[in-house]
Amino acid sequence: MHISVRHASVSALFAGLLAAFVGFAGSFAVVVQGLTNVGASPGQVASGLMAACVAIGFGSILLSYLRAEPISLAWSTPGLAFLATLPVPEGGFPVAVGAFVVASVLIILSGLWRPLGRAVSAIPKPLAGAMLAGVLLPLCLAPFQAIAQFPSIALPIVVTWAVVGRIKKLLAVPAAVCVAAVLISLNAAPSADAVDLALTRPILTIPAFTVAGVTGIAIPLFIITMAGQNVTGIAVLSSFGYRPDPGAMFRWTGLFSLLIVPFAAPLVNLAAITAAICAGPDVHDDPARRYWAAFTSGILYLAIAVFAGVAVLSLSIAEPILIAAVAGLALLGALASSFVTAVGDVEAREAALVTFLATASGLTFFGIGGAFWGLLAGGALYLWDKRKA
């Protein structure tokens, strides 16, 4: 079944526009923060953001067309939050790009080779939730740290998020982003280099591969993207009665990621929050006609890609803690959900706690970060406790 113009509706078009706006404005600061932390220059960040928007837009259009289901893509927000906790790897940004390539290949393999996909799905939910919570915690502290350092800017941003969130939760972060952009522009003047950044153009980065990059970046990024986004995206679509083929979805998202990461782009994956916007009953009473929302969302993402440099420019003139503050607000909901998942199983609570603390601590051995060691330590405790039981 392919799409038909006769299936389009005003509500579906509006839902698609809302999904794209919320998806981009609500988390593009996380993209900027994550890529910057692993060594990307402002020009590379703009290139990566543009390439990601193209992949999300084209992917959402193509998959919605092929399956006539509201399948929408997004960048890996939890994965980017993980990158935002890392130092610049030894070897610089090319090593991070090499890790992105490896993670993309692993996602493709998980769709081609079922045992790998099952292995990722078999990671105990409390441990996956605890690892994600540990990754998100440092960034979610940033809004309050920013208030201490720049109260005249950070406090209005946080208050806007809180007030708008009480009225319309989906618009809370976009509203905070708008306030942040205005306040930052009033308090800083862009340099000539920053102005040039607004002219977005693709920048090719040749990947470099190291053992530390694979173990410390690629493997945790793969697990976070699969467990925190792709598997969740499948679950969201299933909750609305759709039955996408998980293997095919993993292959597609891994392929799209592999094509764009050389341009400094983050991984893309199945959307979760914006998928709910596109697949819900508010889009249309008939589930078979809701795919137009994801299709429309993809078209808007392609348009947004042209202005990716302007988005990066708006944050390039800000203090890093303010960028982190906006990103942290976008991740508070994910942090809350991760905590609930981590402590939901009483028998696994101690193992989950160890995973969370090791991940959040910033522990590093042999150039490998805390997310890997946290999952390893928590997994060992979990298996030991299950063996005793």
mmCIF file of C-alpha atoms in Angstrom:
data_model
loop_
_atom_site.group_PDB
_atom_site.id
_atom_site.type_symbol
_atom_site.label_atom_id
_atom_site.label_comp_id
_atom_site.label_asym_id
_atom_site.label_seq_id
_atom_site.Cartn_x
_atom_site.Cartn_y
_atom_site.Cartn_z
ATOM 1 C CA MET A 1 0.000 0.000 0.000
ATOM 2 C CA HIS A 2 1.306 3.471 -0.925
ATOM 3 C CA ILE A 3 0.115 6.883 0.136
ATOM 4 C CA SER A 4 -2.728 8.745 -1.514
ATOM 5 C CA VAL A 5 -3.362 12.479 -1.621
ATOM 6 C CA ARG A 6 -6.997 11.700 -0.855
ATOM 7 C CA HIS A 7 -5.910 10.510 2.597
ATOM 8 C CA ALA A 8 -4.477 13.917 3.522
ATOM 9 C CA SER A 9 -6.300 15.953 6.149
ATOM 10 C CA VAL A 10 -5.845 19.299 7.879
ATOM 11 C CA SER A 11 -5.374 17.605 11.257
ATOM 12 C CA ALA A 12 -2.663 15.312 9.853
ATOM 13 C CA LEU A 13 -0.827 18.223 8.240
ATOM 14 C CA PHE A 14 -0.976 20.216 11.472
ATOM 15 C CA ALA A 15 0.239 17.223 13.515
ATOM 16 C CA GLY A 16 3.182 16.793 11.136
ATOM 17 C CA LEU A 17 4.169 20.445 11.394
ATOM 18 C CA LEU A 18 3.881 20.299 15.192
ATOM 19 C CA ALA A 19 5.976 17.116 15.347
ATOM 20 C CA ALA A 20 8.770 18.680 13.275
ATOM 21 C CA PHE A 21 8.733 21.910 15.289
ATOM 22 C CA VAL A 22 8.767 20.118 18.645
ATOM 23 C CA GLY A 23 11.358 17.595 17.472
ATOM 24 C CA PHE A 24 13.780 20.221 16.182
ATOM 25 C CA ALA A 25 13.297 23.152 18.560
ATOM 26 C CA GLY A 26 12.989 20.863 21.559
ATOM 27 C CA SER A 27 16.334 19.133 21.177
ATOM 28 C CA PHE A 28 18.648 20.750 18.626
ATOM 29 C CA ALA A 29 20.565 22.298 21.534
ATOM 30 C CA VAL A 30 21.426 18.733 22.598
ATOM 31 C CA VAL A 31 22.896 18.155 19.124
ATOM 32 C CA VAL A 32 25.042 21.277 19.440
ATOM 33 C CA GLN A 33 26.191 20.369 22.941
ATOM 34 C CA GLY A 34 26.908 16.725 22.155
ATOM 35 C CA LEU A 35 28.880 17.284 18.957
ATOM 36 C CA THR A 36 30.796 20.224 20.426
ATOM 37 C CA ASN A 37 31.872 18.184 23.441
ATOM 38 C CA VAL A 38 33.535 15.512 21.298
ATOM 39 C CA GLY A 39 35.508 18.084 19.330
ATOM 40 C CA ALA A 40 33.338 19.297 16.442
ATOM 41 C CA SER A 41 33.927 22.863 15.250
ATOM 42 C CA PRO A 42 30.928 25.199 14.831
ATOM 43 C CA GLY A 43 31.048 24.610 11.078
ATOM 44 C CA GLN A 44 31.039 20.840 11.591
ATOM 45 C CA VAL A 45 28.147 21.126 14.050
ATOM 46 C CA ALA A 46 26.132 23.074 11.458
ATOM 47 C CA SER A 47 27.039 20.491 8.807
ATOM 48 C CA GLY A 48 25.993 17.662 11.112
ATOM 49 C CA LEU A 49 22.714 19.304 12.036
ATOM 50 C CA MET A 50 21.899 19.916 8.375
ATOM 51 C CA ALA A 51 22.740 16.327 7.373
ATOM 52 C CA ALA A 52 20.669 14.944 10.259
ATOM 53 C CA CYS A 53 17.659 17.057 9.223
ATOM 54 C CA VAL A 54 17.989 15.800 5.640
ATOM 55 C CA ALA A 55 18.149 12.165 6.809
ATOM 56 C CA ILE A 56 15.205 12.612 9.183
ATOM 57 C CA GLY A 57 13.154 14.380 6.529
ATOM 58 C CA PHE A 58 13.932 12.019 3.672
ATOM 59 C CA GLY A 59 13.676 8.952 5.911
ATOM 60 C CA SER A 60 10.286 9.950 7.320
ATOM 61 C CA ILE A 61 8.958 10.636 3.813
ATOM 62 C CA LEU A 62 10.351 7.405 2.331
ATOM 63 C CA LEU A 63 9.270 5.031 5.125
ATOM 64 C CA SER A 64 5.824 6.612 5.383
ATOM 65 C CA TYR A 65 5.467 6.223 1.609
ATOM 66 C CA LEU A 66 6.656 2.610 1.528
ATOM 67 C CA ARG A 67 4.614 1.377 4.485
ATOM 68 C CA ALA A 68 1.712 3.856 4.620
ATOM 69 C CA GLU A 69 2.286 4.101 8.381
ATOM 70 C CA PRO A 70 3.228 7.192 10.442
ATOM 71 C CA ILE A 71 6.900 6.256 10.755
ATOM 72 C CA SER A 72 8.968 9.279 11.737
ATOM 73 C CA LEU A 73 12.689 9.506 12.444
ATOM 74 C CA ALA A 74 14.673 11.629 14.887
ATOM 75 C CA TRP A 75 18.243 12.028 16.035
ATOM 76 C CA SER A 76 19.334 10.061 19.072
ATOM 77 C CA THR A 77 18.736 12.599 21.828
ATOM 78 C CA PRO A 78 19.874 10.230 24.628
ATOM 79 C CA GLY A 79 22.901 9.335 22.515
ATOM 80 C CA LEU A 80 23.806 12.988 22.079
ATOM 81 C CA ALA A 81 23.333 13.537 25.803
ATOM 82 C CA PHE A 82 25.856 10.738 26.308
ATOM 83 C CA LEU A 83 28.305 12.518 23.989
ATOM 84 C CA ALA A 84 27.803 15.723 25.985
ATOM 85 C CA THR A 85 29.289 13.984 29.048
ATOM 86 C CA LEU A 86 32.489 12.928 27.264
ATOM 87 C CA PRO A 87 35.788 14.750 26.868
ATOM 88 C CA VAL A 88 37.244 15.246 23.397
ATOM 89 C CA PRO A 89 38.643 11.805 22.467
ATOM 90 C CA GLU A 90 42.338 11.358 21.880
ATOM 91 C CA GLY A 91 42.676 11.918 18.154
ATOM 92 C CA GLY A 92 39.954 14.572 18.083
ATOM 93 C CA PHE A 93 36.601 14.660 16.345
ATOM 94 C CA PRO A 94 37.582 12.164 13.578
ATOM 95 C CA VAL A 95 37.739 9.468 16.275
ATOM 96 C CA ALA A 96 34.183 10.361 17.333
ATOM 97 C CA VAL A 97 33.059 10.153 13.692
ATOM 98 C CA GLY A 98 34.720 6.740 13.440
ATOM 99 C CA ALA A 99 32.730 5.658 16.492
ATOM 100 C CA PHE A 100 29.532 6.928 14.819
ATOM 101 C CA VAL A 101 30.350 4.765 11.783
ATOM 102 C CA VAL A 102 30.837 1.669 13.965
ATOM 103 C CA ALA A 103 27.603 2.328 15.864
ATOM 104 C CA SER A 104 25.722 2.729 12.564
ATOM 105 C CA VAL A 105 27.107 -0.582 11.271
ATOM 106 C CA LEU A 106 26.092 -2.302 14.523
ATOM 107 C CA ILE A 107 22.530 -1.004 14.113
ATOM 108 C CA ILE A 108 22.416 -2.353 10.553
ATOM 109 C CA LEU A 109 23.752 -5.710 11.786
ATOM 110 C CA SER A 110 21.110 -5.824 14.506
ATOM 111 C CA GLY A 111 18.510 -5.654 11.738
ATOM 112 C CA LEU A 112 20.267 -8.225 9.551
ATOM 113 C CA TRP A 113 21.408 -10.664 12.250
ATOM 114 C CA ARG A 114 18.583 -11.385 14.649
ATOM 115 C CA PRO A 115 20.731 -12.678 17.551
ATOM 116 C CA LEU A 116 22.374 -9.239 17.845
ATOM 117 C CA GLY A 117 19.006 -7.481 17.841
ATOM 118 C CA ARG A 118 17.708 -9.925 20.440
ATOM 119 C CA ALA A 119 20.846 -9.420 22.560
ATOM 120 C CA VAL A 120 20.268 -5.664 22.696
ATOM 121 C CA SER A 121 16.577 -6.192 23.467
ATOM 122 C CA ALA A 122 17.575 -8.649 26.206
ATOM 123 C CA ILE A 123 19.504 -6.030 28.210
ATOM 124 C CA PRO A 124 17.498 -5.849 31.463
ATOM 125 C CA LYS A 125 15.280 -2.776 31.402
ATOM 126 C CA PRO A 126 16.345 -1.624 34.902
ATOM 127 C CA LEU A 127 20.005 -1.573 33.796
ATOM 128 C CA ALA A 128 19.254 0.169 30.497
ATOM 129 C CA GLY A 129 17.152 2.753 32.353
ATOM 130 C CA ALA A 130 19.849 3.245 34.985
ATOM 131 C CA MET A 131 22.578 3.706 32.375
ATOM 132 C CA LEU A 132 20.464 6.251 30.521
ATOM 133 C CA ALA A 133 19.652 8.078 33.769
ATOM 134 C CA GLY A 134 23.357 8.247 34.609
ATOM 135 C CA VAL A 135 24.103 9.655 31.166
ATOM 136 C CA LEU A 136 21.357 12.275 31.407
ATOM 137 C CA LEU A 137 21.928 13.434 35.004
ATOM 138 C CA PRO A 138 24.945 15.742 34.439
ATOM 139 C CA LEU A 139 23.197 17.551 31.580
ATOM 140 C CA CYS A 140 19.916 17.850 33.504
ATOM 141 C CA LEU A 141 21.769 19.620 36.322
ATOM 142 C CA ALA A 142 22.911 22.319 33.887
ATOM 143 C CA PRO A 143 19.749 24.518 34.044
ATOM 144 C CA PHE A 144 20.231 25.024 37.776
ATOM 145 C CA GLN A 145 23.974 25.505 37.476
ATOM 146 C CA ALA A 146 23.288 28.118 34.811
ATOM 147 C CA ILE A 147 20.929 29.975 37.159
ATOM 148 C CA ALA A 148 23.788 30.259 39.664
ATOM 149 C CA GLN A 149 26.186 31.647 37.031
ATOM 150 C CA PHE A 150 23.891 33.723 34.781
ATOM 151 C CA PRO A 151 20.649 34.318 36.710
ATOM 152 C CA SER A 152 19.379 37.160 34.483
ATOM 153 C CA ILE A 153 19.388 34.854 31.436
ATOM 154 C CA ALA A 154 18.954 31.341 32.795
ATOM 155 C CA LEU A 155 16.138 32.089 35.255
ATOM 156 C CA PRO A 156 13.697 33.451 32.620
ATOM 157 C CA ILE A 157 14.467 30.423 30.436
ATOM 158 C CA VAL A 158 13.652 27.967 33.231
ATOM 159 C CA VAL A 159 10.566 29.916 34.322
ATOM 160 C CA THR A 160 9.283 29.977 30.729
ATOM 161 C CA TRP A 161 9.757 26.218 30.496
ATOM 162 C CA ALA A 162 7.906 25.674 33.786
ATOM 163 C CA VAL A 163 4.973 27.988 33.022
ATOM 164 C CA VAL A 164 4.397 26.903 29.411
ATOM 165 C CA GLY A 165 4.768 23.278 30.470
ATOM 166 C CA ARG A 166 1.842 23.664 32.859
ATOM 167 C CA ILE A 167 -0.296 24.878 29.943
ATOM 168 C CA LYS A 168 0.941 22.760 27.008
ATOM 169 C CA LYS A 169 3.731 20.328 27.817
ATOM 170 C CA LEU A 170 4.827 19.758 24.219
ATOM 171 C CA LEU A 171 5.524 23.469 23.752
ATOM 172 C CA ALA A 172 7.515 23.958 26.968
ATOM 173 C CA VAL A 173 10.981 23.351 25.527
ATOM 174 C CA PRO A 174 10.375 25.167 22.208
ATOM 175 C CA ALA A 175 9.158 28.184 24.199
ATOM 176 C CA ALA A 176 12.281 28.030 26.385
ATOM 177 C CA VAL A 177 14.439 27.846 23.236
ATOM 178 C CA CYS A 178 12.768 30.972 21.830
ATOM 179 C CA VAL A 179 13.318 32.900 25.067
ATOM 180 C CA ALA A 180 16.924 31.694 25.212
ATOM 181 C CA ALA A 181 17.568 32.833 21.630
ATOM 182 C CA VAL A 182 16.194 36.312 22.336
ATOM 183 C CA LEU A 183 18.066 36.788 25.628
ATOM 184 C CA ILE A 184 21.334 35.428 24.256
ATOM 185 C CA SER A 185 21.140 37.663 21.168
ATOM 186 C CA LEU A 186 20.532 40.697 23.392
ATOM 187 C CA ASN A 187 23.535 39.900 25.577
ATOM 188 C CA ALA A 188 26.142 38.917 22.983
ATOM 189 C CA ALA A 189 27.395 40.058 19.597
ATOM 190 C CA PRO A 190 28.297 37.460 16.953
ATOM 191 C CA SER A 191 31.761 37.524 15.465
ATOM 192 C CA ALA A 192 32.492 37.574 11.736
ATOM 193 C CA ASP A 193 33.175 33.827 11.874
ATOM 194 C CA ALA A 194 29.844 33.237 13.564
ATOM 195 C CA VAL A 195 27.986 35.211 10.927
ATOM 196 C CA ASP A 196 29.670 33.106 8.223
ATOM 197 C CA LEU A 197 28.379 30.029 10.059
ATOM 198 C CA ALA A 198 24.826 30.915 9.025
ATOM 199 C CA LEU A 199 25.711 29.847 5.465
ATOM 200 C CA THR A 200 25.315 26.121 6.070
ATOM 201 C CA ARG A 201 27.411 23.815 3.911
ATOM 202 C CA PRO A 202 28.376 20.160 4.254
ATOM 203 C CA ILE A 203 31.812 19.470 5.701
ATOM 204 C CA LEU A 204 33.284 16.009 5.161
ATOM 205 C CA THR A 205 35.187 14.537 8.112
ATOM 206 C CA ILE A 206 37.338 11.477 7.449
ATOM 207 C CA PRO A 207 36.660 8.992 10.287
ATOM 208 C CA ALA A 208 39.458 7.581 12.424
ATOM 209 C CA PHE A 209 39.122 4.285 14.277
ATOM 210 C CA THR A 210 40.639 3.522 17.677
ATOM 211 C CA VAL A 211 39.987 0.854 20.296
ATOM 212 C CA ALA A 212 39.032 3.522 22.849
ATOM 213 C CA GLY A 213 36.669 5.134 20.352
ATOM 214 C CA VAL A 214 34.910 1.836 19.653
ATOM 215 C CA THR A 215 34.610 0.679 23.276
ATOM 216 C CA GLY A 216 34.157 4.066 24.925
ATOM 217 C CA ILE A 217 31.889 5.774 22.367
ATOM 218 C CA ALA A 218 30.543 3.406 19.700
ATOM 219 C CA ILE A 219 29.297 0.523 21.870
ATOM 220 C CA PRO A 220 27.558 2.678 24.539
ATOM 221 C CA LEU A 221 26.114 4.891 21.771
ATOM 222 C CA PHE A 222 24.784 1.822 19.953
ATOM 223 C CA ILE A 223 23.170 0.432 23.115
ATOM 224 C CA ILE A 224 21.655 3.784 24.106
ATOM 225 C CA THR A 225 20.305 4.411 20.600
ATOM 226 C CA MET A 226 18.803 0.936 20.314
ATOM 227 C CA ALA A 227 17.403 0.616 23.830
ATOM 228 C CA GLY A 228 16.488 4.261 24.335
ATOM 229 C CA GLN A 229 15.169 5.131 20.875
ATOM 230 C CA ASN A 230 14.700 2.346 18.303
ATOM 231 C CA VAL A 231 13.094 -0.211 20.613
ATOM 232 C CA THR A 232 11.031 2.565 22.218
ATOM 233 C CA GLY A 233 9.953 3.821 18.793
ATOM 234 C CA ILE A 234 8.718 0.342 17.847
ATOM 235 C CA ALA A 235 6.818 0.165 21.139
ATOM 236 C CA VAL A 236 5.159 3.559 20.559
ATOM 237 C CA LEU A 237 3.968 2.585 17.079
ATOM 238 C CA SER A 238 2.748 -0.770 18.396
ATOM 239 C CA SER A 239 0.754 0.949 21.121
ATOM 240 C CA PHE A 240 -1.280 2.681 18.385
ATOM 241 C CA GLY A 241 -1.932 -0.576 16.538
ATOM 242 C CA TYR A 242 0.848 -0.455 13.928
ATOM 243 C CA ARG A 243 3.157 -3.408 13.312
ATOM 244 C CA PRO A 244 6.386 -2.188 11.687
ATOM 245 C CA ASP A 245 9.038 -4.835 11.018
ATOM 246 C CA PRO A 246 11.746 -4.147 13.667
ATOM 247 C CA GLY A 247 14.542 -5.666 11.563
ATOM 248 C CA ALA A 248 13.678 -3.526 8.558
ATOM 249 C CA MET A 249 13.401 -0.386 10.709
ATOM 250 C CA PHE A 250 16.817 -1.029 12.265
ATOM 251 C CA ARG A 251 18.370 -1.587 8.836
ATOM 252 C CA TRP A 252 16.888 1.608 7.421
ATOM 253 C CA THR A 253 17.873 3.814 10.369
ATOM 254 C CA GLY A 254 21.370 2.316 10.471
ATOM 255 C CA LEU A 255 21.788 2.938 6.741
ATOM 256 C CA PHE A 256 20.603 6.545 6.974
ATOM 257 C CA SER A 257 23.038 7.082 9.861
ATOM 258 C CA LEU A 258 25.940 5.517 7.971
ATOM 259 C CA LEU A 259 25.346 7.832 5.012
ATOM 260 C CA ILE A 260 25.355 11.045 7.051
ATOM 261 C CA VAL A 261 27.878 10.552 9.875
ATOM 262 C CA PRO A 262 30.871 11.445 7.632
ATOM 263 C CA PHE A 263 29.320 14.929 7.471
ATOM 264 C CA ALA A 264 29.630 15.243 11.279
ATOM 265 C CA ALA A 265 26.018 14.173 11.814
ATOM 266 C CA PRO A 266 24.704 12.279 14.836
ATOM 267 C CA LEU A 267 22.910 8.955 14.452
ATOM 268 C CA VAL A 268 19.253 8.957 13.439
ATOM 269 C CA ASN A 269 16.680 6.460 14.678
ATOM 270 C CA LEU A 270 12.980 5.861 15.103
ATOM 271 C CA ALA A 271 11.253 8.740 16.862
ATOM 272 C CA ALA A 272 9.389 8.197 20.121
ATOM 273 C CA ILE A 273 7.769 11.441 21.347
ATOM 274 C CA THR A 274 7.169 12.859 17.866
ATOM 275 C CA ALA A 275 6.036 9.418 16.726
ATOM 276 C CA ALA A 276 3.268 9.628 19.310
ATOM 277 C CA ILE A 277 2.232 13.007 17.861
ATOM 278 C CA CYS A 278 2.060 11.564 14.330
ATOM 279 C CA ALA A 279 0.421 8.234 15.230
ATOM 280 C CA GLY A 280 -2.155 9.313 17.829
ATOM 281 C CA PRO A 281 -5.936 9.478 17.413
ATOM 282 C CA ASP A 282 -5.873 13.291 17.232
ATOM 283 C CA VAL A 283 -4.319 12.996 13.769
ATOM 284 C CA HIS A 284 -7.289 11.158 12.259
ATOM 285 C CA ASP A 285 -9.970 8.746 13.374
ATOM 286 C CA ASP A 286 -8.801 6.274 10.750
ATOM 287 C CA PRO A 287 -5.321 4.882 11.642
ATOM 288 C CA ALA A 288 -4.747 4.074 7.967
ATOM 289 C CA ARG A 289 -4.715 7.792 7.134
ATOM 290 C CA ARG A 290 -2.334 9.029 9.847
ATOM 291 C CA TYR A 291 0.838 8.470 7.810
ATOM 292 C CA TRP A 292 0.355 11.918 6.288
ATOM 293 C CA ALA A 293 1.472 13.444 9.588
ATOM 294 C CA ALA A 294 4.900 11.770 9.401
ATOM 295 C CA PHE A 295 5.097 12.569 5.675
ATOM 296 C CA THR A 296 4.442 16.274 6.369
ATOM 297 C CA SER A 297 6.916 16.273 9.235
ATOM 298 C CA GLY A 298 9.589 14.979 6.864
ATOM 299 C CA ILE A 299 8.928 17.758 4.356
ATOM 300 C CA LEU A 300 9.350 20.416 7.057
ATOM 301 C CA TYR A 301 12.612 18.831 8.251
ATOM 302 C CA LEU A 302 14.006 19.140 4.715
ATOM 303 C CA ALA A 303 13.127 22.842 4.780
ATOM 304 C CA ILE A 304 14.690 23.275 8.230
ATOM 305 C CA ALA A 305 17.942 21.702 6.986
ATOM 306 C CA VAL A 306 18.643 24.813 4.893
ATOM 307 C CA PHE A 307 18.662 26.968 8.035
ATOM 308 C CA ALA A 308 20.667 24.625 10.277
ATOM 309 C CA GLY A 309 23.569 27.071 10.368
ATOM 310 C CA VAL A 310 21.290 29.838 11.657
ATOM 311 C CA ALA A 311 20.204 27.556 14.515
ATOM 312 C CA VAL A 312 23.827 26.818 15.420
ATOM 313 C CA LEU A 313 24.670 30.521 15.088
ATOM 314 C CA SER A 314 22.029 31.381 17.683
ATOM 315 C CA LEU A 315 23.836 29.187 20.208
ATOM 316 C CA SER A 316 27.448 29.781 19.091
ATOM 317 C CA ILE A 317 27.441 33.215 20.707
ATOM 318 C CA ALA A 318 26.201 31.860 24.054
ATOM 319 C CA GLU A 319 28.091 30.691 27.108
ATOM 320 C CA PRO A 320 28.421 26.863 26.995
ATOM 321 C CA ILE A 321 26.517 26.466 30.264
ATOM 322 C CA LEU A 322 23.492 28.207 28.714
ATOM 323 C CA ILE A 323 23.504 25.787 25.783
ATOM 324 C CA ALA A 324 23.720 22.926 28.263
ATOM 325 C CA ALA A 325 20.849 24.451 30.259
ATOM 326 C CA VAL A 326 18.492 24.443 27.267
ATOM 327 C CA ALA A 327 19.578 20.898 26.418
ATOM 328 C CA GLY A 328 19.023 19.807 30.006
ATOM 329 C CA LEU A 329 15.452 21.114 30.033
ATOM 330 C CA ALA A 330 14.750 19.060 26.904
ATOM 331 C CA LEU A 331 15.950 15.919 28.696
ATOM 332 C CA LEU A 332 14.170 16.192 32.056
ATOM 333 C CA GLY A 333 11.258 14.036 30.884
ATOM 334 C CA ALA A 334 13.636 11.352 29.624
ATOM 335 C CA LEU A 335 15.499 11.436 32.949
ATOM 336 C CA ALA A 336 12.283 10.937 34.920
ATOM 337 C CA SER A 337 11.247 7.993 32.736
ATOM 338 C CA SER A 338 14.699 6.446 33.080
ATOM 339 C CA PHE A 339 14.576 6.689 36.874
ATOM 340 C CA VAL A 340 11.179 4.994 36.955
ATOM 341 C CA THR A 341 12.456 2.180 34.733
ATOM 342 C CA ALA A 342 15.633 1.789 36.791
ATOM 343 C CA VAL A 343 13.949 1.370 40.185
ATOM 344 C CA GLY A 344 10.766 -0.369 39.076
ATOM 345 C CA ASP A 345 12.119 -3.889 39.656
ATOM 346 C CA VAL A 346 12.891 -4.306 43.367
ATOM 347 C CA GLU A 347 15.107 -7.345 42.831
ATOM 348 C CA ALA A 348 17.253 -5.518 40.284
ATOM 349 C CA ARG A 349 17.336 -2.204 42.137
ATOM 350 C CA GLU A 350 20.839 -2.597 43.607
ATOM 351 C CA ALA A 351 22.363 -3.573 40.269
ATOM 352 C CA ALA A 352 20.574 -0.654 38.636
ATOM 353 C CA LEU A 353 21.891 1.705 41.322
ATOM 354 C CA VAL A 354 25.466 0.573 40.681
ATOM 355 C CA THR A 355 24.944 1.074 36.945
ATOM 356 C CA PHE A 356 23.544 4.565 37.524
ATOM 357 C CA LEU A 357 26.276 5.704 39.935
ATOM 358 C CA ALA A 358 29.155 4.336 37.842
ATOM 359 C CA THR A 359 27.750 5.967 34.712
ATOM 360 C CA ALA A 360 27.033 9.331 36.349
ATOM 361 C CA SER A 361 30.396 9.435 38.145
ATOM 362 C CA GLY A 362 32.394 10.061 34.981
ATOM 363 C CA LEU A 363 34.513 6.988 35.739
ATOM 364 C CA THR A 364 37.122 6.402 33.030
ATOM 365 C CA PHE A 365 39.553 3.512 32.581
ATOM 366 C CA PHE A 366 41.758 2.946 29.507
ATOM 367 C CA GLY A 367 40.012 5.845 27.805
ATOM 368 C CA ILE A 368 36.630 4.107 28.156
ATOM 369 C CA GLY A 369 33.855 6.120 29.824
ATOM 370 C CA GLY A 370 31.506 5.352 32.690
ATOM 371 C CA ALA A 371 28.518 4.217 30.594
ATOM 372 C CA PHE A 372 30.378 1.084 29.510
ATOM 373 C CA TRP A 373 31.749 0.296 32.973
ATOM 374 C CA GLY A 374 28.417 1.062 34.627
ATOM 375 C CA LEU A 375 26.587 -1.388 32.401
ATOM 376 C CA LEU A 376 29.353 -3.968 32.898
ATOM 377 C CA ALA A 377 29.357 -3.657 36.713
ATOM 378 C CA GLY A 378 25.583 -3.539 37.013
ATOM 379 C CA GLY A 379 25.238 -6.453 34.592
ATOM 380 C CA ALA A 380 27.653 -8.572 36.654
ATOM 381 C CA LEU A 381 25.665 -7.884 39.841
ATOM 382 C CA TYR A 382 22.382 -8.550 38.056
ATOM 383 C CA LEU A 383 23.558 -11.916 36.715
ATOM 384 C CA TRP A 384 25.005 -12.876 40.107
ATOM 385 C CA ASP A 385 21.761 -12.084 41.895
ATOM 386 C CA LYS A 386 19.717 -13.992 39.301
ATOM 387 C CA ARG A 387 22.090 -16.960 39.613
ATOM 388 C CA LYS A 388 21.668 -17.004 43.406
ATOM 389 C CA ALA A 389 17.907 -16.783 43.041
#
